[in-house]
XYZ file of C-alpha atoms in Angstrom:
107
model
C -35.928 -16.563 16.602
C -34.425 -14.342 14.075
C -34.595 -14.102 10.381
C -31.402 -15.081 9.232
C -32.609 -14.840 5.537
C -33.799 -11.351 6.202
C -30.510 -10.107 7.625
C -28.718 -11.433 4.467
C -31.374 -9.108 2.511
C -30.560 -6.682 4.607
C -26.809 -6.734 4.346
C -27.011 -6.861 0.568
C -28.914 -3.747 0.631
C -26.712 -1.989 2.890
C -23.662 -3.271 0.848
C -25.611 -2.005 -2.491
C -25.508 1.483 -0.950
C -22.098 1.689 -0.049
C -21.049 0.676 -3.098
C -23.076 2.978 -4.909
C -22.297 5.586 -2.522
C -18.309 4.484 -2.974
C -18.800 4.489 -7.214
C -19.976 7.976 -6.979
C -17.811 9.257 -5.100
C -14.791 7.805 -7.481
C -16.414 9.502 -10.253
C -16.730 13.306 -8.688
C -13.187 12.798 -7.738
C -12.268 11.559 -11.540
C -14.622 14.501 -12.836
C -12.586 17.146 -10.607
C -9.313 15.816 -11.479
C -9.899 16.314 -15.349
C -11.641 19.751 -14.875
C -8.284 20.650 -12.267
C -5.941 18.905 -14.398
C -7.646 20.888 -17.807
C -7.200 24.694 -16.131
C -3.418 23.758 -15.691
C -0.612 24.791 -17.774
C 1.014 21.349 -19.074
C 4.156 22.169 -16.839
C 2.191 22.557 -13.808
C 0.354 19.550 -14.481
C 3.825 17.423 -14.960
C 4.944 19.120 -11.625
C 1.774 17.801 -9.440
C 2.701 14.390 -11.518
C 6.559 14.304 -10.657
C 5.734 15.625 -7.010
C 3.269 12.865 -6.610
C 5.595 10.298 -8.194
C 8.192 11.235 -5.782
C 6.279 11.448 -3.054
C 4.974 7.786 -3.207
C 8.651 6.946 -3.562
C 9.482 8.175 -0.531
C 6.738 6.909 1.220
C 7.489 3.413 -0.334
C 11.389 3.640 0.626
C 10.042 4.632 4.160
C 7.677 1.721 4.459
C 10.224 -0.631 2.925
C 13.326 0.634 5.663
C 10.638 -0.047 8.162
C 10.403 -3.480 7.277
C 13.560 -4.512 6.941
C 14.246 -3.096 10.423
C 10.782 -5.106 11.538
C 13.293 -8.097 10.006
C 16.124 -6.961 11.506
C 14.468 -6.867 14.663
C 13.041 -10.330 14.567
C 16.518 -12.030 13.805
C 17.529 -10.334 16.804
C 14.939 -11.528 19.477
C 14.493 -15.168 17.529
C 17.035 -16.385 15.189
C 15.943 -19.868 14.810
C 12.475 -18.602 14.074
C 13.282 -15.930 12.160
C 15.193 -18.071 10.004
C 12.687 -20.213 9.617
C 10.324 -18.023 8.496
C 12.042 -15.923 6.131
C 14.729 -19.015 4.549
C 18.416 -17.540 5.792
C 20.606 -18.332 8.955
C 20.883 -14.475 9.419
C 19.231 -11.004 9.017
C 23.079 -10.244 6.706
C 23.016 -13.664 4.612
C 19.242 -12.442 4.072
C 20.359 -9.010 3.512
C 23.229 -10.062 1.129
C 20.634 -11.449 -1.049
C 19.289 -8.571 -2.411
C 20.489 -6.160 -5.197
C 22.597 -3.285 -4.621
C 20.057 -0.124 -4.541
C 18.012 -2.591 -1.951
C 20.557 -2.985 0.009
C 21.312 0.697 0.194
C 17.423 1.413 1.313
C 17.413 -1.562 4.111
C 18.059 -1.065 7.641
């Protein structure tokens, strides 16, 4: 028969080093960044910030074309579901409802 109250002591150990392992490893990365970030000019350091900024905002208009086209795609193989799960007779009454700029972005 096995130990179910030693396997919980065991998990919670092996969680315990994870997380320390995890928390560590945050704080080298933190440490590194201010050391980097310190040997930089200022303007190089706002040019790895803008770069960075704009890079997550392409990533984020990628992911959000994606799924709008996932959308999209749903209203075309099931309406009546589709509808149902996202509250509009249509992918373009849906679509409609959105501002301008996220309109623009959507598939």
């Amino acid at each position: 028969m096995l130990n179910e109250e030693g396997s919980t002591q065991l998990s919670k150990a092996t969680a315990n080093v994870y997380r320390a392992t995890l928390f560590s490893a945050e704080i080298l990365i933190v440490v590194a960044a201010i050391i980097f970030f310190a040997a930089l000019a200022p303007a190089a350091t706002a040019l790895l910030v803008i770069g960075a900024a704009a890079l997550l905002l392409l990533l984020g208009t990628l992911a959000f074309h994606a799924l709008t086209c996932a959308i999209k795609a749903h209203y075309a193989a099931n309406a009546a579901g589709a509808a149902a799960a996202y509250g509009f007779p249509t992918y373009a009454a849906l679509k409609a409802s959105w501002p301008w700029a996220v309109r623009m972005v959507a598939c």
